Amino acid sequence: MAFVAIYTVGRLKHPYEHPASREFFEVGYEVIRQAAKSGNLIKEFSPNGVPFPEETILGDGDPILTLTVWKNLQSLYRFTYSGQHKQALRDRNKWLGPHQEKQPTYVLWWAEKVKEISWEEAFKRYNYYIQHGPTPFAFDFKSAFDEGGGSVDHGDG
C-alpha cells in the first residue's frame, strides 16, 4: 500500500510577531488538529531546524514549510478543499506573499513506505516538478497520478 506525501511552501508577508502571522499559525494549528482527527493523516514532519533551500522559492519573508503523509490521494484532496483548510486557502493572501511564476505552492508524490519520505526528498521532488512539470514522480492535484502512474481526474481541483 502506497502513501501520498505533500510538501507545501510559502513565505510570510509579515514577521512572526505580526498579528497576521500569529493568526496564520493559530489557523494552521487548528487545521492540522482537524487533519489528525480525520484519521487519514499518517505523519506530520516538523520544519524546525530544516535548512530551507532558498533557491526553491524566491521572495521576501520567512519561509513556511509543511510536509505531511496521507493514507491516499482522495482523502488528502477532500481535506484540502473542504472545511477550515478550504477557508485557510481562501485567506492565504492575508498571510503569505505571492509566488513567482513556475514556483508552485505544493507538490505531491507517492511513497511505498513512510520512512522513504523526508525533507530532502520533498526538496528533490519540488525541484523536479519545477524543472519538468507534473509527472508520476512529482505532481499536483490538477495533473494527479495514482500510485501506478496513471492519470487521476479530480474534476475542478
Coordinates of C-alpha atoms in Angstrom, one line a residue:
M1 CA 0.0 0.0 0.0
A2 CA 1.5 3.3 -1.0
F3 CA 1.1 6.6 0.8
V4 CA 0.9 10.1 -0.7
A5 CA 3.1 12.9 0.6
I6 CA 2.5 16.6 0.2
Y7 CA 5.1 19.3 0.6
T8 CA 3.9 22.9 0.8
V9 CA 6.0 26.0 0.7
G10 CA 5.4 29.8 1.0
R11 CA 6.7 32.9 2.6
L12 CA 5.1 35.0 5.3
K13 CA 4.2 38.6 4.3
H14 CA 4.9 39.8 7.9
P15 CA 7.4 38.9 10.7
Y16 CA 6.5 36.1 13.0
E17 CA 5.4 38.5 15.8
H18 CA 2.9 40.4 13.5
P19 CA -0.8 39.8 14.3
A20 CA -1.4 38.5 10.8
S21 CA 1.4 35.9 11.2
R22 CA 0.1 34.9 14.6
E23 CA -3.3 34.4 13.1
F24 CA -1.8 32.2 10.3
F25 CA -0.2 29.9 12.9
E26 CA -3.4 29.7 15.0
V27 CA -5.4 28.7 12.0
G28 CA -2.6 26.3 10.9
Y29 CA -2.6 24.5 14.3
E30 CA -6.3 24.1 14.1
V31 CA -6.2 22.8 10.6
I32 CA -3.5 20.2 11.5
R33 CA -5.6 19.1 14.5
Q34 CA -8.5 18.6 12.2
A35 CA -6.3 16.6 9.8
A36 CA -5.2 14.4 12.7
K37 CA -8.8 13.8 13.7
S38 CA -9.7 12.8 10.2
G39 CA -7.8 9.5 10.6
N40 CA -6.3 10.0 7.1
L41 CA -3.1 11.9 8.2
I42 CA -0.3 9.4 8.8
K43 CA 2.5 11.7 9.7
E44 CA 3.5 15.4 10.0
F45 CA 7.1 16.3 9.8
S46 CA 8.4 19.2 11.9
P47 CA 10.1 22.0 9.9
N48 CA 12.2 23.0 13.0
G49 CA 15.9 23.1 12.1
V50 CA 15.3 22.2 8.5
P51 CA 17.7 24.0 6.2
F52 CA 15.5 25.8 3.8
P53 CA 16.9 25.8 0.2
E54 CA 16.5 29.5 -0.7
E55 CA 16.6 28.8 -4.4
T56 CA 13.4 26.8 -4.3
I57 CA 11.2 29.7 -3.7
L58 CA 12.2 33.3 -4.3
G59 CA 10.9 36.3 -2.4
D60 CA 11.0 38.1 0.9
G61 CA 9.6 36.9 4.2
D62 CA 10.2 34.0 6.5
P63 CA 9.7 30.6 4.8
I64 CA 6.8 28.4 5.8
L65 CA 7.2 24.7 5.1
T66 CA 4.9 21.7 5.7
L67 CA 5.4 18.0 4.9
T68 CA 2.7 15.5 5.7
V69 CA 1.9 12.0 4.7
W70 CA -1.7 10.8 4.0
K71 CA -3.4 7.4 3.5
N72 CA -4.4 8.2 0.0
L73 CA -4.8 10.9 -2.6
Q74 CA -8.6 11.1 -2.3
S75 CA -8.6 11.8 1.4
L76 CA -5.9 14.4 1.1
Y77 CA -7.9 16.1 -1.8
R78 CA -11.1 16.1 0.2
F79 CA -9.4 17.5 3.3
T80 CA -7.6 20.2 1.3
Y81 CA -10.7 21.5 -0.4
S82 CA -13.2 21.4 2.5
G83 CA -13.7 22.7 5.9
Q84 CA -11.3 25.0 7.7
H85 CA -8.5 24.2 5.3
K86 CA -10.6 25.4 2.4
Q87 CA -11.2 28.7 4.2
A88 CA -7.5 29.0 5.0
L89 CA -6.7 28.6 1.3
R90 CA -9.1 31.5 0.6
D91 CA -7.5 33.6 3.3
R92 CA -3.8 32.8 2.3
N93 CA -3.2 36.2 0.7
K94 CA -3.6 37.8 4.1
W95 CA -0.7 35.8 5.4
L96 CA 1.5 34.6 2.5
G97 CA 3.3 36.5 -0.2
P98 CA 2.7 35.9 -3.9
H99 CA 4.6 33.2 -5.7
Q100 CA 6.8 33.7 -8.7
E101 CA 5.8 32.1 -11.9
K102 CA 6.8 28.5 -12.1
Q103 CA 7.0 28.3 -8.3
P104 CA 4.2 26.0 -7.1
T105 CA 2.9 26.2 -3.6
Y106 CA 3.0 22.5 -3.2
V107 CA 4.0 19.2 -4.7
L108 CA 2.6 15.6 -4.3
W109 CA 4.2 12.2 -4.7
W110 CA 3.7 8.5 -3.8
A111 CA 5.9 6.5 -1.5
E112 CA 5.7 2.8 -0.6
K113 CA 6.9 3.4 3.0
V114 CA 6.6 6.4 5.3
K115 CA 10.3 6.1 6.1
E116 CA 11.0 7.0 2.4
I117 CA 9.6 10.5 3.0
S118 CA 12.0 13.2 4.2
W119 CA 12.6 16.9 3.8
E120 CA 15.4 16.1 1.4
E121 CA 13.1 14.0 -0.7
A122 CA 10.5 16.9 -0.6
F123 CA 13.0 19.4 -1.9
K124 CA 14.1 17.0 -4.6
R125 CA 10.5 16.4 -5.7
Y126 CA 9.7 20.1 -5.7
N127 CA 12.7 21.0 -7.8
Y128 CA 11.9 18.2 -10.2
Y129 CA 8.4 19.5 -10.5
I130 CA 9.7 23.0 -11.3
Q131 CA 12.0 21.7 -14.0
H132 CA 9.8 19.0 -15.6
G133 CA 6.2 19.8 -14.7
P134 CA 3.8 17.1 -13.4
T135 CA 4.8 13.5 -13.8
P136 CA 4.2 10.4 -11.7
F137 CA 7.4 11.4 -9.8
A138 CA 6.1 14.8 -8.7
F139 CA 2.6 16.3 -9.4
D140 CA -0.2 18.5 -8.3
F141 CA -4.0 18.0 -7.9
K142 CA -4.7 19.3 -11.4
S143 CA -2.4 16.8 -13.0
A144 CA -2.5 14.0 -10.5
F145 CA -1.3 10.4 -10.8
D146 CA -2.4 7.3 -9.0
E147 CA 0.2 5.0 -7.3
G148 CA 0.7 3.1 -10.5
G149 CA 1.4 6.2 -12.6
G150 CA -2.0 6.5 -14.2
S151 CA -3.7 9.9 -14.5
V152 CA -6.3 10.8 -11.9
D153 CA -9.2 13.2 -12.5
H154 CA -10.4 15.2 -9.5
G155 CA -12.8 17.4 -11.6
D156 CA -12.2 21.1 -10.7
G157 CA -9.2 20.6 -8.3

